[in-house]
Amino acid sequence: MINQSALLDAYENFGQALLRPFEIGDVLYRLTDQVTEVLDIEGSAVCLANASGALELLSATDHHVAAIEEAQLTGGEGPVHVAYHDNDQVFVADLEAEDRWPDFARHCREHGMQAVATLPMPVGERRIGGLSLYRAEPHEWTDDEIQAGQGLANMASAYVLNHKALSESRTLTGQLSSALDSRIIVEQAKGLLAGRHDITPNKAFGRLRRHARSNGRRLHDVCHEVVEGSLKL
């Protein structure tokens, strides 16, 4: 079921962000955060291609999803490869019955996921990566869910296209490298807050995001200050 209120909020937030400077890393974290709320799913992740065309994990909702994504990137098999290379939407309702990617399916089950959908992320005629959606129980993905998820993926892709002349591959490579650095800082800050307050990484990320939004600051900057110890949440 689609959370229509969350979907409208997501589109509004994306629209407002285009009116001011933004970092790609922040946009991708916003994407995984909001698509999870819109679709009421357990997790999501974004992988983008680097300068050599290899996919890298740029954003994930939690460490379970991150582990799944890293496993399929390392193993070279899984739905994100299909979405990126073939520009196809991939749906798996029950990973117990999936035989195309046995190692990927095993990692999903080990981390509590039973269904996955991966959507391509286009920039004009190019494809830059894929958005993966995860559910903890077997699930038949509906047309409405896929339409909403693809719409958010397309909107995030448009940010990449419109960010300071990113049509030049050299600039794009630099921005994606910056986004990867941003993810590392965010993960470090989430881990510090989670350990300090005995909360889940998801709740820690919520605190970071709320602080950034309420103070009109970049998520990356807030996380950097938490990591270096100059900001206590």
XYZ file of C-alpha atoms in Angstrom:
233
model
C 0.000 0.000 0.000
C 1.251 3.477 -0.895
C 1.493 6.082 1.852
C 0.084 8.955 -0.201
C 0.907 11.582 2.410
C 4.552 10.463 2.532
C 4.671 10.408 -1.286
C 3.424 13.987 -1.518
C 5.933 15.047 1.132
C 8.724 13.343 -0.825
C 7.870 15.172 -4.041
C 7.566 18.460 -2.181
C 10.925 17.979 -0.467
C 12.633 17.077 -3.721
C 11.108 20.120 -5.409
C 12.218 22.479 -2.650
C 15.742 21.081 -2.642
C 16.203 21.996 -6.312
C 15.883 25.651 -5.342
C 19.074 25.645 -3.265
C 22.545 24.061 -3.389
C 22.582 20.377 -2.504
C 24.960 17.438 -2.246
C 24.285 14.233 -4.145
C 25.004 12.184 -1.024
C 22.237 14.010 0.851
C 19.829 13.451 -2.039
C 20.511 9.719 -2.131
C 20.046 9.322 1.615
C 16.792 11.256 1.323
C 15.722 8.902 -1.468
C 16.292 5.693 0.513
C 14.718 7.216 3.606
C 11.594 8.450 1.842
C 10.953 5.515 -0.493
C 11.027 3.213 2.533
C 8.351 5.332 4.211
C 6.249 5.740 1.061
C 6.121 1.996 0.343
C 6.152 0.847 4.001
C 9.054 -1.508 3.317
C 11.898 -2.689 5.532
C 14.797 -1.193 3.597
C 16.227 0.310 0.431
C 19.580 1.122 -1.141
C 21.122 3.038 -4.032
C 24.094 1.856 -6.086
C 25.669 4.144 -8.697
C 28.309 3.472 -11.326
C 31.777 4.940 -10.879
C 34.080 6.241 -13.635
C 35.022 2.714 -14.728
C 31.393 1.606 -14.903
C 31.517 -0.533 -11.761
C 28.643 -0.168 -9.311
C 29.272 1.172 -5.814
C 26.958 1.373 -2.818
C 26.163 5.024 -2.074
C 23.221 4.837 0.333
C 21.431 2.205 2.444
C 18.804 2.404 5.159
C 20.624 0.107 7.597
C 23.558 -2.275 7.980
C 21.519 -5.330 6.927
C 20.637 -3.776 3.576
C 24.191 -2.483 3.175
C 25.569 -5.993 3.722
C 23.207 -7.432 1.099
C 24.178 -4.793 -1.439
C 27.904 -5.178 -0.819
C 27.560 -8.934 -1.249
C 25.907 -8.648 -4.642
C 28.434 -6.052 -5.790
C 31.337 -8.242 -4.686
C 29.785 -11.384 -6.142
C 28.863 -9.750 -9.437
C 25.332 -11.157 -9.416
C 21.973 -9.832 -8.349
C 19.098 -7.630 -9.483
C 20.991 -4.327 -9.317
C 23.300 -5.566 -12.082
C 20.291 -6.369 -14.267
C 18.633 -3.025 -13.567
C 21.803 -1.114 -14.373
C 23.144 -3.023 -17.364
C 19.836 -3.984 -19.021
C 17.685 -1.031 -17.922
C 15.094 -3.502 -16.616
C 12.894 -3.367 -13.552
C 13.450 -6.527 -11.513
C 10.843 -8.034 -9.177
C 11.259 -11.030 -6.876
C 8.201 -11.835 -4.775
C 9.803 -14.698 -2.814
C 13.559 -15.234 -2.661
C 13.008 -18.811 -1.497
C 11.861 -19.564 -5.035
C 14.571 -17.518 -6.773
C 17.244 -19.544 -8.618
C 18.917 -16.882 -10.788
C 21.214 -15.520 -8.065
C 21.653 -18.158 -5.342
C 24.363 -16.313 -3.384
C 22.414 -13.053 -3.431
C 19.232 -14.820 -2.317
C 21.118 -16.510 0.511
C 22.522 -13.200 1.753
C 19.047 -11.663 1.653
C 17.592 -14.457 3.768
C 20.498 -14.274 6.216
C 19.721 -10.594 6.752
C 15.985 -11.088 7.110
C 14.747 -10.130 3.624
C 12.407 -12.278 1.545
C 11.369 -10.024 -1.370
C 13.229 -7.489 -3.508
C 12.568 -5.097 -6.367
C 15.302 -3.133 -8.137
C 14.607 -0.153 -10.387
C 16.994 1.454 -12.901
C 18.079 5.052 -12.342
C 18.314 6.925 -15.657
C 19.991 10.214 -16.527
C 18.813 11.109 -20.024
C 19.892 8.281 -22.297
C 22.342 7.000 -19.701
C 21.799 4.757 -16.720
C 23.694 5.649 -13.591
C 22.683 2.853 -11.205
C 19.769 1.238 -9.442
C 17.396 1.638 -6.497
C 16.700 -1.583 -4.557
C 13.633 -2.136 -2.360
C 13.452 -4.849 0.312
C 10.663 -6.555 2.256
C 11.020 -8.949 5.172
C 8.130 -11.145 3.994
C 7.255 -12.565 0.556
C 5.391 -9.893 -1.379
C 3.821 -9.498 -4.822
C 4.979 -6.071 -5.965
C 2.065 -3.989 -7.248
C 2.015 -1.618 -10.209
C 1.338 1.300 -7.856
C 4.373 0.448 -5.729
C 6.654 0.189 -8.729
C 5.302 3.392 -10.247
C 5.873 5.318 -7.011
C 9.339 3.827 -6.507
C 10.392 4.490 -10.089
C 9.087 8.044 -9.886
C 11.271 8.773 -6.864
C 14.259 7.056 -8.497
C 13.772 9.176 -11.621
C 13.537 12.348 -9.570
C 16.744 11.576 -7.680
C 18.427 10.811 -11.005
C 17.368 14.243 -12.260
C 19.274 15.796 -9.362
C 22.420 14.109 -10.597
C 21.765 15.426 -14.115
C 21.165 18.991 -12.967
C 23.959 19.312 -10.420
C 26.562 21.818 -11.652
C 27.222 20.640 -15.226
C 27.210 16.951 -14.415
C 26.894 16.137 -18.108
C 30.693 16.219 -18.088
C 31.884 12.806 -16.956
C 34.865 14.214 -15.064
C 32.571 16.382 -12.939
C 30.138 13.516 -12.450
C 32.946 11.249 -11.270
C 34.034 13.829 -8.726
C 30.515 14.288 -7.416
C 29.942 10.550 -7.050
C 33.235 10.235 -5.194
C 32.050 13.005 -2.885
C 28.752 11.161 -2.400
C 30.646 8.014 -1.410
C 32.654 10.003 1.129
C 29.391 11.437 2.448
C 27.959 7.957 2.942
C 31.004 6.946 4.998
C 30.598 9.990 7.276
C 26.855 9.326 7.667
C 27.451 5.674 8.571
C 30.082 6.668 11.136
C 27.764 9.215 12.742
C 24.883 6.728 12.804
C 27.097 4.176 14.514
C 28.319 6.648 17.121
C 24.817 7.822 17.999
C 23.424 4.286 18.058
C 26.121 3.132 20.455
C 25.990 6.233 22.625
C 22.203 6.167 23.116
C 21.569 2.421 22.728
C 19.240 2.914 19.766
C 19.016 1.351 16.315
C 21.001 2.816 13.394
C 17.682 3.766 11.749
C 16.633 5.816 14.779
C 20.085 7.369 14.921
C 19.775 8.406 11.282
C 16.357 9.903 12.030
C 17.911 12.105 14.715
C 20.638 13.251 12.354
C 18.175 13.985 9.561
C 15.763 15.877 11.817
C 18.571 18.007 13.247
C 19.805 18.864 9.761
C 16.335 19.760 8.495
C 15.273 21.780 11.537
C 18.490 23.823 11.430
C 18.647 24.212 7.650
C 21.971 22.399 7.436
C 23.523 19.772 5.181
C 23.282 16.232 6.502
C 26.967 15.660 5.687
C 28.059 18.634 7.817
C 25.952 17.544 10.795
C 27.356 14.009 10.611
C 30.921 15.300 10.306
C 30.523 17.356 13.471
C 29.063 14.378 15.336
C 32.016 12.209 14.267
C 34.630 14.784 15.278
C 32.832 15.396 18.590
C 31.896 19.073 18.174
C 28.150 18.304 18.052
C 26.292 16.291 20.671
C 22.762 15.154 19.816
